[in-house]
Coordinates of C-alpha atoms and ligand atoms in Angstrom, one line a residue:
Chain W
M1 CA -1.3 -85.9 -11.7
N2 CA -3.0 -89.1 -10.6
L3 CA -2.7 -89.2 -6.9
L4 CA -5.1 -91.9 -6.2
T5 CA -4.0 -95.4 -5.6
E6 CA -6.2 -98.4 -6.4
N7 CA -7.4 -98.5 -2.8
S8 CA -8.0 -94.9 -1.9
G9 CA -11.6 -93.7 -1.4
K10 CA -13.4 -91.0 -3.1
T11 CA -14.0 -87.3 -2.4
I12 CA -17.5 -85.8 -2.7
A13 CA -16.7 -84.3 -6.1
E14 CA -15.3 -87.6 -7.4
K15 CA -18.4 -89.4 -6.2
I16 CA -21.0 -87.1 -7.7
L17 CA -19.1 -86.9 -11.0
S18 CA -18.7 -90.6 -11.3
D19 CA -22.4 -91.1 -10.3
H20 CA -23.2 -89.1 -13.4
S21 CA -21.0 -90.8 -15.8
S22 CA -20.5 -94.3 -17.2
N23 CA -17.0 -94.3 -15.7
K24 CA -17.5 -95.5 -12.1
S25 CA -13.8 -95.5 -11.0
V26 CA -12.7 -92.0 -11.9
S27 CA -9.6 -90.4 -10.6
P28 CA -8.2 -86.8 -10.8
G29 CA -6.9 -85.8 -14.2
E30 CA -9.2 -88.1 -16.1
F31 CA -11.7 -86.8 -18.6
I32 CA -15.3 -88.0 -18.4
E33 CA -18.6 -87.2 -20.1
A34 CA -21.3 -86.6 -17.5
D35 CA -25.1 -86.4 -17.5
I36 CA -26.2 -83.0 -16.3
D37 CA -29.2 -82.8 -13.8
L38 CA -29.9 -79.1 -14.3
V39 CA -28.5 -76.1 -16.2
M40 CA -29.1 -72.6 -15.1
V41 CA -29.1 -69.7 -17.6
H42 CA -29.6 -66.0 -17.2
E43 CA -29.2 -63.0 -19.6
Q44 CA -26.3 -64.9 -21.2
L45 CA -29.1 -66.8 -23.0
G46 CA -29.7 -63.6 -25.0
G47 CA -26.0 -63.0 -25.2
R48 CA -23.9 -65.7 -26.9
I49 CA -26.0 -68.7 -26.0
H50 CA -28.9 -68.3 -28.3
K51 CA -26.7 -67.5 -31.3
E52 CA -24.4 -70.5 -30.7
Y53 CA -27.3 -72.8 -30.2
E54 CA -29.1 -71.7 -33.3
K55 CA -26.0 -72.6 -35.3
L56 CA -26.6 -76.3 -34.4
G57 CA -29.9 -76.2 -36.3
L58 CA -31.8 -78.3 -33.8
D59 CA -35.5 -77.7 -33.3
K60 CA -35.6 -78.7 -29.6
V61 CA -33.5 -78.9 -26.4
W62 CA -32.6 -82.2 -24.8
D63 CA -34.9 -81.7 -21.8
T64 CA -37.3 -78.8 -21.4
E65 CA -37.6 -79.5 -17.6
K66 CA -33.9 -79.4 -16.8
I67 CA -33.3 -75.9 -17.7
F68 CA -33.7 -73.1 -15.1
F69 CA -34.0 -69.7 -16.8
I70 CA -34.2 -66.4 -15.0
L71 CA -33.5 -62.7 -15.7
D72 CA -31.5 -61.1 -12.9
H73 CA -28.5 -59.0 -14.1
W74 CA -30.2 -56.0 -15.7
V75 CA -33.6 -56.1 -13.9
P76 CA -35.7 -54.2 -14.9
A77 CA -33.9 -53.3 -18.1
P78 CA -31.9 -50.1 -17.6
S79 CA -31.2 -49.5 -21.3
I80 CA -32.5 -50.3 -24.7
E81 CA -29.7 -52.8 -25.3
A82 CA -30.5 -54.7 -22.1
A83 CA -34.2 -54.7 -23.1
K84 CA -33.3 -56.2 -26.5
M85 CA -31.3 -58.8 -24.8
H86 CA -34.2 -59.7 -22.6
Q87 CA -36.4 -60.0 -25.7
D88 CA -34.0 -62.4 -27.2
C89 CA -34.0 -64.5 -24.0
R90 CA -37.8 -64.7 -23.8
K91 CA -38.1 -65.5 -27.4
F92 CA -35.7 -68.4 -27.1
A93 CA -37.3 -69.7 -23.9
K94 CA -40.7 -69.8 -25.6
K95 CA -39.4 -71.3 -28.9
Y96 CA -37.7 -74.2 -27.1
K97 CA -40.6 -74.6 -24.6
F98 CA -38.6 -74.1 -21.3
K99 CA -40.8 -75.3 -18.4
H100 CA -39.0 -73.2 -15.9
D101 CA -39.0 -69.6 -17.2
L102 CA -38.8 -67.7 -13.9
G103 CA -39.1 -64.2 -15.4
M104 CA -37.5 -61.2 -13.8
D105 CA -39.4 -60.6 -10.5
K106 CA -37.9 -63.4 -8.4
G107 CA -34.3 -62.3 -7.7
I108 CA -30.7 -63.3 -8.4
C109 CA -30.3 -66.7 -10.1
H110 CA -28.3 -68.5 -7.4
Q111 CA -30.5 -67.5 -4.6
V112 CA -33.8 -68.2 -6.4
L113 CA -32.6 -71.6 -7.7
T114 CA -31.8 -72.8 -4.1
E115 CA -34.9 -71.2 -2.5
L116 CA -37.2 -72.9 -4.8
G117 CA -35.7 -76.3 -4.3
F118 CA -34.1 -76.8 -7.8
A119 CA -30.8 -77.6 -6.2
K120 CA -30.7 -80.8 -4.2
P121 CA -27.8 -82.6 -2.6
G122 CA -26.0 -85.0 -4.9
M123 CA -27.0 -83.2 -8.1
L124 CA -24.6 -82.2 -10.9
I125 CA -25.6 -78.6 -11.8
V126 CA -24.0 -76.2 -14.3
G127 CA -24.8 -72.6 -15.0
S128 CA -23.9 -69.8 -17.3
D129 CA -22.4 -68.0 -14.3
S130 CA -19.2 -68.5 -12.5
H131 CA -20.8 -68.3 -9.0
T132 CA -22.8 -71.5 -9.8
T133 CA -20.5 -72.9 -7.2
T134 CA -22.9 -71.5 -4.6
Y135 CA -24.9 -74.7 -4.4
G136 CA -22.0 -76.6 -3.0
A137 CA -23.4 -75.4 0.3
L138 CA -26.3 -77.8 -0.4
N139 CA -23.9 -80.7 -1.1
C140 CA -24.2 -80.4 -4.9
F141 CA -21.4 -80.5 -7.4
S142 CA -22.1 -77.3 -9.2
T143 CA -19.9 -75.1 -11.4
G144 CA -19.9 -72.3 -13.9
I145 CA -19.6 -72.8 -17.7
G146 CA -19.5 -70.6 -20.8
A147 CA -22.1 -70.1 -23.5
T148 CA -20.8 -72.8 -25.8
D149 CA -20.9 -75.4 -23.0
V150 CA -24.5 -74.3 -22.3
S151 CA -25.3 -75.0 -25.9
V152 CA -23.7 -78.4 -25.7
V153 CA -25.9 -79.2 -22.6
F154 CA -29.0 -77.9 -24.4
A155 CA -28.2 -80.2 -27.3
T156 CA -27.0 -83.3 -25.6
G157 CA -27.6 -83.1 -21.8
K158 CA -24.0 -84.0 -21.3
L159 CA -20.7 -82.2 -20.8
W160 CA -17.0 -83.1 -20.5
F161 CA -15.3 -82.7 -17.2
M162 CA -11.8 -83.2 -16.0
I163 CA -12.0 -84.9 -12.6
P164 CA -10.6 -82.3 -10.2
E165 CA -8.2 -82.9 -7.3
T166 CA -9.7 -82.0 -4.0
Q167 CA -8.5 -79.8 -1.2
K168 CA -9.8 -80.4 2.3
F169 CA -10.6 -77.4 4.6
F170 CA -11.1 -78.5 8.2
L171 CA -12.9 -75.8 10.1
E172 CA -13.2 -75.8 13.9
G173 CA -14.5 -73.4 16.5
Q174 CA -17.2 -70.8 16.0
L175 CA -17.3 -67.3 14.5
R176 CA -17.5 -64.5 17.1
E177 CA -20.1 -61.8 17.2
K178 CA -20.3 -59.5 14.1
I179 CA -17.8 -61.7 12.3
M180 CA -19.3 -63.4 9.3
S181 CA -18.6 -66.3 7.0
K182 CA -17.6 -63.6 4.4
D183 CA -14.6 -62.8 6.7
L184 CA -13.7 -66.5 6.7
I185 CA -13.8 -67.0 2.9
L186 CA -12.0 -63.7 2.3
Q187 CA -9.3 -64.8 4.8
I188 CA -9.0 -68.2 3.0
I189 CA -8.7 -66.5 -0.5
G190 CA -6.1 -64.1 1.0
D191 CA -4.1 -67.0 2.3
I192 CA -4.2 -69.3 -0.7
S193 CA -4.4 -66.6 -3.4
T194 CA -6.6 -66.3 -6.5
G195 CA -5.0 -69.3 -8.0
G196 CA -4.8 -71.3 -4.8
A197 CA -7.5 -73.8 -5.7
E198 CA -7.1 -73.6 -9.5
Y199 CA -9.0 -76.4 -11.2
K200 CA -9.6 -78.1 -7.8
S201 CA -12.6 -78.9 -5.8
I202 CA -12.8 -77.8 -2.2
E203 CA -14.5 -79.8 0.6
F204 CA -15.4 -78.1 3.9
H205 CA -15.2 -80.4 7.0
G206 CA -15.4 -80.1 10.8
D207 CA -17.5 -78.8 13.6
G208 CA -16.8 -75.2 12.4
A209 CA -18.4 -76.0 9.1
K210 CA -21.4 -77.5 10.9
S211 CA -21.8 -74.4 13.0
L212 CA -22.4 -72.2 9.9
S213 CA -26.0 -71.6 8.8
I214 CA -26.9 -72.6 5.2
D215 CA -26.9 -68.8 4.4
S216 CA -23.4 -68.5 5.7
R217 CA -22.3 -71.6 3.8
M218 CA -23.7 -70.2 0.5
T219 CA -21.5 -67.2 0.9
V220 CA -18.4 -69.4 1.3
S221 CA -19.3 -71.8 -1.6
N222 CA -20.2 -68.7 -3.7
M223 CA -16.7 -67.3 -3.4
V224 CA -14.5 -70.4 -3.8
V225 CA -14.3 -69.6 -7.5
E226 CA -12.4 -66.4 -6.5
A227 CA -9.6 -68.8 -5.5
G228 CA -10.0 -70.6 -8.8
A229 CA -11.9 -73.6 -7.4
K230 CA -14.2 -75.7 -9.6
S231 CA -16.6 -76.3 -6.7
G232 CA -16.8 -75.8 -2.9
I233 CA -18.8 -78.5 -1.2
F234 CA -19.9 -78.8 2.4
I235 CA -20.3 -82.2 4.1
P236 CA -24.0 -82.8 4.6
D237 CA -25.3 -82.6 8.2
N238 CA -28.4 -82.1 10.2
N239 CA -28.5 -78.4 9.6
L240 CA -28.8 -79.1 5.9
V241 CA -31.4 -81.8 6.3
E242 CA -33.5 -79.4 8.5
W243 CA -33.1 -76.6 6.0
L244 CA -34.3 -78.9 3.2
K245 CA -37.2 -80.1 5.3
G246 CA -38.2 -76.5 6.0
R247 CA -38.5 -76.0 2.3
S248 CA -40.3 -79.3 1.7
I249 CA -37.4 -80.5 -0.5
S250 CA -37.2 -84.3 -0.8
N251 CA -35.8 -87.0 -3.0
Y252 CA -32.1 -86.2 -2.7
K253 CA -28.9 -88.0 -2.1
L254 CA -26.6 -86.8 0.6
T255 CA -23.0 -87.5 -0.5
M256 CA -20.2 -88.0 2.1
P257 CA -16.6 -88.5 1.1
D258 CA -14.9 -91.9 1.9
D259 CA -12.8 -91.9 5.1
N260 CA -9.8 -92.8 3.0
A261 CA -10.4 -90.2 0.3
A262 CA -7.3 -88.7 -1.1
Y263 CA -6.8 -84.9 -0.8
T264 CA -4.0 -82.9 -2.4
E265 CA -3.8 -80.5 0.5
E266 CA -5.3 -80.0 3.9
F267 CA -5.9 -76.6 5.6
N268 CA -7.1 -75.9 9.1
Y269 CA -9.0 -72.9 10.3
N270 CA -10.2 -72.0 13.7
L271 CA -13.3 -69.8 13.2
S272 CA -12.9 -68.2 16.6
K273 CA -9.6 -66.6 15.4
I274 CA -11.2 -65.0 12.3
V275 CA -11.4 -61.2 12.5
P276 CA -13.1 -58.6 10.2
V277 CA -11.2 -58.3 7.0
V278 CA -11.5 -56.6 3.6
A279 CA -10.1 -57.4 0.2
K280 CA -8.5 -54.2 -1.0
P281 CA -8.6 -53.2 -4.7
S282 CA -8.2 -54.8 -7.2
S283 CA -8.1 -58.5 -6.3
P284 CA -10.2 -60.7 -4.0
D285 CA -6.9 -62.1 -2.5
N286 CA -5.6 -58.6 -1.5
V287 CA -6.9 -59.3 2.1
V288 CA -6.0 -57.5 5.3
P289 CA -7.6 -57.2 8.7
V290 CA -9.8 -54.0 9.0
S291 CA -7.7 -53.0 12.0
E292 CA -4.6 -52.7 9.8
L293 CA -6.1 -50.3 7.3
P294 CA -5.2 -46.6 7.2
E295 CA -8.2 -44.3 7.2
I296 CA -10.2 -45.0 4.1
K297 CA -13.1 -42.8 3.3
I298 CA -16.0 -44.2 1.3
D299 CA -18.4 -42.7 -1.1
Q300 CA -20.7 -45.7 -1.4
A301 CA -21.6 -48.9 0.5
F302 CA -23.4 -51.8 -1.2
L303 CA -25.2 -54.5 0.7
G304 CA -26.5 -57.2 -1.6
S305 CA -25.6 -59.7 -4.4
C306 CA -25.6 -63.5 -4.6
T307 CA -22.7 -63.4 -2.0
N308 CA -24.3 -61.5 0.8
G309 CA -27.9 -60.4 0.0
R310 CA -29.5 -63.1 2.1
L311 CA -31.8 -62.6 5.1
E312 CA -29.1 -63.4 7.6
D313 CA -26.9 -60.7 6.0
L314 CA -29.7 -58.1 6.1
R315 CA -30.5 -59.0 9.7
Q316 CA -26.9 -58.5 10.8
A317 CA -26.5 -55.2 8.9
A318 CA -29.9 -53.9 10.2
Q319 CA -28.8 -54.6 13.8
I320 CA -25.9 -52.2 13.3
L321 CA -28.0 -49.6 11.5
K322 CA -31.0 -49.6 13.8
N323 CA -32.0 -46.2 15.1
K324 CA -28.9 -44.6 13.4
K325 CA -28.2 -42.6 10.3
I326 CA -25.6 -43.3 7.8
Y327 CA -22.8 -40.8 7.3
R328 CA -24.0 -37.8 5.3
D329 CA -21.6 -38.1 2.4
V330 CA -22.2 -41.8 1.9
R331 CA -24.7 -43.6 -0.2
L332 CA -25.8 -47.0 1.2
I333 CA -27.5 -49.2 -1.4
V334 CA -29.4 -52.3 -0.1
I335 CA -30.6 -54.9 -2.5
P336 CA -32.2 -58.1 -1.1
A337 CA -31.1 -61.1 -3.2
S338 CA -34.6 -62.3 -3.9
K339 CA -38.2 -61.5 -3.6
E340 CA -38.6 -64.0 -0.8
I341 CA -35.9 -62.3 1.2
Y342 CA -37.3 -58.9 0.4
L343 CA -40.8 -60.0 1.7
N344 CA -39.3 -61.5 4.9
A345 CA -37.2 -58.4 5.4
I346 CA -40.3 -56.3 5.2
K347 CA -42.1 -58.5 7.7
E348 CA -39.2 -58.4 10.1
G349 CA -39.0 -54.6 9.9
L350 CA -35.5 -54.6 8.3
I351 CA -36.4 -52.6 5.3
E352 CA -37.8 -49.9 7.6
I353 CA -34.6 -49.8 9.5
F354 CA -32.6 -49.4 6.2
L355 CA -34.9 -46.7 4.9
N356 CA -34.8 -44.8 8.2
S357 CA -31.0 -45.0 8.2
N358 CA -31.2 -43.1 4.8
A359 CA -30.2 -46.2 2.7
I360 CA -31.7 -46.7 -0.7
V361 CA -33.4 -50.0 -1.1
G362 CA -33.6 -51.5 -4.6
N363 CA -35.5 -54.4 -6.2
P364 CA -33.8 -57.8 -6.3
T365 CA -31.2 -57.8 -9.1
C366 CA -27.4 -58.1 -9.5
G367 CA -27.4 -54.3 -10.3
P368 CA -24.3 -52.6 -8.9
C369 CA -22.4 -55.8 -8.3
F370 CA -21.1 -55.9 -11.9
G371 CA -21.5 -52.2 -12.6
G372 CA -24.7 -52.8 -14.5
H373 CA -27.1 -50.2 -13.0
L374 CA -28.5 -48.9 -9.7
G375 CA -25.3 -47.5 -8.3
V376 CA -22.6 -47.3 -10.8
L377 CA -19.4 -45.7 -9.5
G378 CA -18.0 -42.5 -10.8
P379 CA -14.3 -41.5 -11.3
D380 CA -12.1 -42.1 -8.2
E381 CA -15.1 -43.1 -6.0
V382 CA -14.5 -45.6 -3.3
C383 CA -17.1 -48.3 -2.5
I384 CA -17.2 -50.9 0.3
S385 CA -19.2 -53.8 -1.0
T386 CA -20.5 -57.2 0.1
T387 CA -20.0 -58.6 -3.4
N388 CA -17.4 -61.0 -4.6
R389 CA -15.2 -59.2 -7.0
N390 CA -13.2 -55.9 -6.8
F391 CA -11.5 -56.0 -10.2
I392 CA -10.6 -52.7 -11.9
G393 CA -13.7 -51.0 -13.1
R394 CA -16.0 -53.8 -11.9
M395 CA -18.6 -51.5 -10.4
G396 CA -18.1 -48.5 -12.7
D397 CA -15.4 -46.1 -13.8
V398 CA -11.9 -47.7 -14.2
S399 CA -10.5 -45.3 -11.5
S400 CA -13.1 -46.3 -8.9
K401 CA -12.0 -48.6 -6.1
I402 CA -13.8 -51.5 -4.4
Y403 CA -13.2 -53.0 -0.9
L404 CA -14.9 -56.3 -0.4
A405 CA -16.3 -56.9 3.1
S406 CA -18.9 -58.6 5.2
P407 CA -22.4 -57.1 5.7
T408 CA -21.5 -56.0 9.2
T409 CA -18.3 -54.3 8.2
T410 CA -20.2 -52.7 5.3
A411 CA -23.0 -51.4 7.5
A412 CA -20.6 -50.1 10.1
S413 CA -18.5 -48.3 7.5
A414 CA -21.6 -46.7 6.0
L415 CA -22.4 -45.2 9.5
K416 CA -18.9 -43.8 9.9
G417 CA -18.1 -42.7 6.3
K418 CA -14.9 -44.7 6.4
I419 CA -14.0 -48.4 6.7
V420 CA -14.3 -49.5 10.3
D421 CA -14.3 -52.7 12.4
P422 CA -18.0 -53.6 13.0
R423 CA -17.2 -54.3 16.7
E424 CA -16.4 -50.7 17.2
V425 CA -19.9 -49.3 16.5
Chain T
M1 CA -3.9 -78.9 -36.0
K2 CA -1.6 -77.1 -38.4
E3 CA 1.2 -74.9 -37.1
I4 CA 0.4 -71.5 -35.6
K5 CA 2.6 -68.6 -36.7
G6 CA 2.3 -65.1 -35.3
K7 CA 3.5 -62.3 -33.0
V8 CA 3.4 -62.3 -29.2
F9 CA 1.4 -60.0 -27.1
L10 CA 2.7 -60.2 -23.5
F11 CA 0.6 -59.8 -20.4
G12 CA 1.1 -60.2 -16.6
D13 CA -0.6 -62.3 -13.9
D14 CA -4.3 -62.5 -13.1
I15 CA -5.7 -60.9 -16.3
N16 CA -9.4 -61.3 -15.5
T17 CA -12.5 -61.4 -17.7
D18 CA -13.4 -57.9 -16.7
D19 CA -10.0 -56.8 -18.1
I20 CA -10.6 -58.7 -21.4
V21 CA -14.2 -57.5 -21.9
P22 CA -15.3 -54.7 -19.7
H23 CA -18.8 -55.3 -18.4
Q24 CA -20.4 -52.2 -20.0
Y25 CA -19.9 -53.8 -23.5
L26 CA -21.5 -57.1 -22.6
N27 CA -25.0 -56.1 -23.8
L28 CA -23.8 -54.7 -27.2
R29 CA -24.8 -58.1 -28.7
D30 CA -22.7 -57.6 -31.8
D31 CA -19.4 -59.6 -31.8
N32 CA -17.5 -57.0 -33.8
E33 CA -18.6 -54.1 -31.6
I34 CA -17.6 -55.9 -28.4
T35 CA -14.3 -57.0 -29.9
K36 CA -13.2 -53.4 -30.5
H37 CA -13.0 -53.0 -26.7
T38 CA -10.9 -56.1 -26.1
L39 CA -8.5 -55.5 -23.1
E40 CA -8.9 -51.7 -23.5
N41 CA -8.8 -50.9 -19.8
I42 CA -5.4 -52.3 -19.4
R43 CA -4.0 -52.1 -23.0
P44 CA -5.7 -49.3 -25.0
N45 CA -6.2 -49.9 -28.7
F46 CA -5.2 -53.6 -28.4
A47 CA -7.7 -54.7 -30.9
E48 CA -6.2 -52.6 -33.7
F49 CA -2.8 -54.2 -33.4
V50 CA -3.7 -57.8 -33.5
R51 CA -3.2 -59.8 -36.7
E52 CA -4.6 -63.2 -37.7
G53 CA -2.4 -65.9 -36.1
D54 CA -1.1 -63.8 -33.2
V55 CA -0.6 -65.3 -29.8
I56 CA -1.2 -64.1 -26.2
V57 CA 1.5 -64.9 -23.6
A58 CA 0.6 -64.3 -20.0
G59 CA 1.4 -65.2 -16.4
K60 CA -0.6 -67.1 -13.9
N61 CA -4.4 -67.3 -13.6
F62 CA -5.2 -66.0 -17.0
G63 CA -9.0 -65.4 -17.5
S64 CA -10.1 -65.4 -13.9
G65 CA -13.5 -64.0 -13.0
S66 CA -16.8 -64.5 -14.8
S67 CA -17.9 -67.2 -17.2
R68 CA -18.6 -64.6 -19.9
E69 CA -17.5 -66.4 -23.1
E70 CA -17.3 -63.0 -24.8
A71 CA -13.8 -62.9 -23.2
V72 CA -12.7 -65.8 -25.4
N73 CA -14.8 -65.0 -28.4
V74 CA -13.2 -61.5 -28.8
L75 CA -9.8 -63.2 -29.1
K76 CA -11.2 -65.6 -31.6
T77 CA -12.8 -62.8 -33.6
L78 CA -9.4 -61.0 -33.6
G79 CA -7.8 -64.1 -35.1
I80 CA -5.7 -65.1 -32.0
K81 CA -4.9 -68.7 -32.4
A82 CA -3.3 -69.6 -29.1
V83 CA -2.9 -68.4 -25.5
I84 CA 0.2 -69.5 -23.6
A85 CA 0.0 -68.9 -19.9
E86 CA 1.6 -70.1 -16.7
S87 CA -1.9 -71.1 -15.6
F88 CA -5.5 -70.6 -16.6
A89 CA -8.7 -70.0 -14.7
R90 CA -10.9 -73.1 -15.1
I91 CA -13.9 -71.7 -17.0
Y92 CA -11.7 -69.7 -19.2
F93 CA -9.6 -72.7 -20.1
R94 CA -12.8 -74.6 -21.0
N95 CA -14.1 -71.8 -23.1
L96 CA -10.8 -71.6 -25.0
V97 CA -10.9 -75.3 -25.8
N98 CA -14.6 -75.2 -26.7
L99 CA -14.1 -72.3 -29.1
G100 CA -11.1 -74.1 -30.7
I101 CA -8.3 -71.8 -29.4
L102 CA -5.2 -73.6 -28.3
A103 CA -4.5 -73.2 -24.6
I104 CA -0.9 -74.0 -23.6
K105 CA 0.2 -74.2 -20.0
L106 CA 3.9 -73.3 -19.8
K107 CA 6.0 -72.7 -16.7
K108 CA 7.8 -69.3 -16.6
A109 CA 5.9 -68.4 -19.8
K110 CA 6.4 -64.6 -19.2
E111 CA 10.2 -64.9 -19.0
Q112 CA 10.6 -66.8 -22.3
F113 CA 8.9 -64.3 -24.6
S114 CA 9.0 -60.5 -25.2
E115 CA 6.3 -58.3 -26.7
G116 CA 6.4 -58.7 -30.5
D117 CA 8.5 -61.9 -30.7
N118 CA 7.8 -63.9 -33.8
I119 CA 6.9 -67.5 -32.8
I120 CA 5.8 -70.7 -34.4
I121 CA 3.8 -73.4 -32.4
T122 CA 3.9 -76.9 -33.8
L123 CA 1.9 -79.5 -31.9
D124 CA 3.2 -82.3 -34.0
N125 CA 6.7 -81.6 -32.7
G126 CA 5.4 -80.5 -29.4
E127 CA 7.3 -77.2 -29.3
I128 CA 7.2 -73.5 -29.6
I129 CA 10.0 -71.9 -31.8
N130 CA 10.7 -68.4 -30.7
Q131 CA 12.3 -67.1 -33.9
T132 CA 13.2 -63.7 -32.5
K133 CA 15.0 -65.1 -29.6
D134 CA 16.2 -68.2 -31.5
I135 CA 15.1 -70.7 -28.9
R136 CA 12.9 -73.8 -28.9
I137 CA 10.6 -74.5 -26.0
P138 CA 9.1 -77.9 -25.5
I139 CA 5.4 -78.1 -24.5
E140 CA 3.4 -80.7 -22.7
K141 CA 1.3 -83.0 -24.8
I142 CA -2.3 -81.9 -25.2
P143 CA -4.6 -84.7 -24.0
D144 CA -6.2 -86.5 -27.0
F145 CA -9.7 -85.7 -25.7
L146 CA -9.0 -81.9 -26.0
L147 CA -7.1 -82.3 -29.2
K148 CA -10.1 -83.8 -30.9
I149 CA -12.2 -80.7 -29.9
L150 CA -9.5 -78.4 -31.2
E151 CA -9.2 -80.3 -34.4
S152 CA -12.9 -80.0 -35.1
G153 CA -12.5 -76.2 -34.8
G154 CA -14.5 -76.2 -31.5
I155 CA -16.9 -78.3 -29.6
L156 CA -20.1 -77.2 -31.5
N157 CA -18.5 -78.4 -34.8
K158 CA -17.7 -81.7 -33.2
I159 CA -21.3 -82.1 -32.1
K160 CA -22.6 -81.1 -35.6
K161 CA -20.4 -83.7 -37.1
S162 CA -21.6 -86.4 -34.8
K163 CA -25.3 -85.6 -35.3
Ligands
LIG1 S1 -24.9 -60.8 -8.0 FE1 -22.9 -60.3 -9.0 S2 -21.7 -62.1 -8.8 FE2 -23.8 -62.7 -8.3 S3 -24.6 -63.5 -10.2 FE3 -25.1 -61.3 -10.1 S4 -23.4 -60.2 -11.2 FE4 -22.7 -62.3 -10.7

């Protein structure tokens, strides 16, 4: 297990984890206890977390300022059960005096947390959601945890970790027109499979990585968990520094890996060779180029989620839909990932384009991504979706089918009523 | 940890958290209600057949998907004491340990058990005895760090004791 020799350097994950623990010379396979900078919680707070925490009988949390709490999954509440869950969440947040209770009008947790500057390079962040890996795009070590772990952090501010091995992904070249970072990460998951990065941290290197916008990087870091990864971290660069500056985010620590860091595996991807792909039902690694699909008719198309509901995604999709109508038998649902994105999309005229194309535009929420509300699939329905999971029944009835795709492929498919290559429309 | 004695429920590869607890039950808020639906999309009526001490055996990447701890808690509520798999998804593995369920990583796990086999797991001897097949299967040592959490009956108990 222990691949590091005395002399080898450290990967980003090893550096950030050791920076947060008393053990400064960590190596893969070792267990450490680390100090948590920030914990994100959403509706899970009213699920298992509040019950578990109350069992500890404590009258406070370790730090009221290091908890980020938001409601995003069932927003606004589509059922009495969801409303009760929200009530439990709010009650808990008030009782324990959370400083950062973001309410339910801001958007999806991962998007809002990064937009508002809560995630900064070098931080160790955990969240009650598996896609907490998203902040790796900002050079954070961030990962998902369960309700009991959240309770442990609430009580102690610390958590146990096993130091992960690290895989290096070296990206060169640039994505071609209408090809998106979603195609890249789906291709990667298809190549290495859903267990391909199990318990490992991924690092993204190279000029290809640098060429990706922060929005695009977030899509990639978001989905590394679909390959089983613990985190997916980008090397910090000028793009990131500019992005942080644009949001007036300061006081951070950029973390580079050592030149002689030890990686368990290395992979190379040329971005100019990536083509539009989809993940067929019912696994994110069931990936094929769109060009190799037989004709697949769709009932619904969904553009949104923490994977692909960002401004760049909406812009690219709008470009395809502009002055056109979607296919008559298709429902296109568009949900911006946050209020900020929604407002910008209104300013840029994107929302108008969507509405004019006959799409339905919803308020920022997870909504259909997990079959919660606002577009649940019926029996045997087929959906093309910019989300991250196409498990059996994920978006509705167990017989419904989900194809994961990029925003451009999703928009193009909504126009044609079947899954098509976005370069053909 | 004392020995674990029960029957095997056998599953394939990539059993994900949506399989274990379908999303529409996540807001039920009552553990017993949620537990009734355990694995129902892929194994109808599973919850009715499980007895205290039973064990799940599965292939690779068990528990992939979301961080929903309900997907571990339903097994705990049903009385499942151990999950043996060829590999585990990371968050799921953590959640098992944290809730005090033994997670055993075993190569070719699926091939060494059949549905309904009677087995005994003894950590002291580091082995699984498959009584039905009359074989003994050695298992890797559980790191002390994790064993302490398991022996406390889960990490919250461990914290309570240290407070
Ligand atoms: S958008 Fe989907 S994947 Fe993202 S946090 Fe919400 S439910 Fe999870």
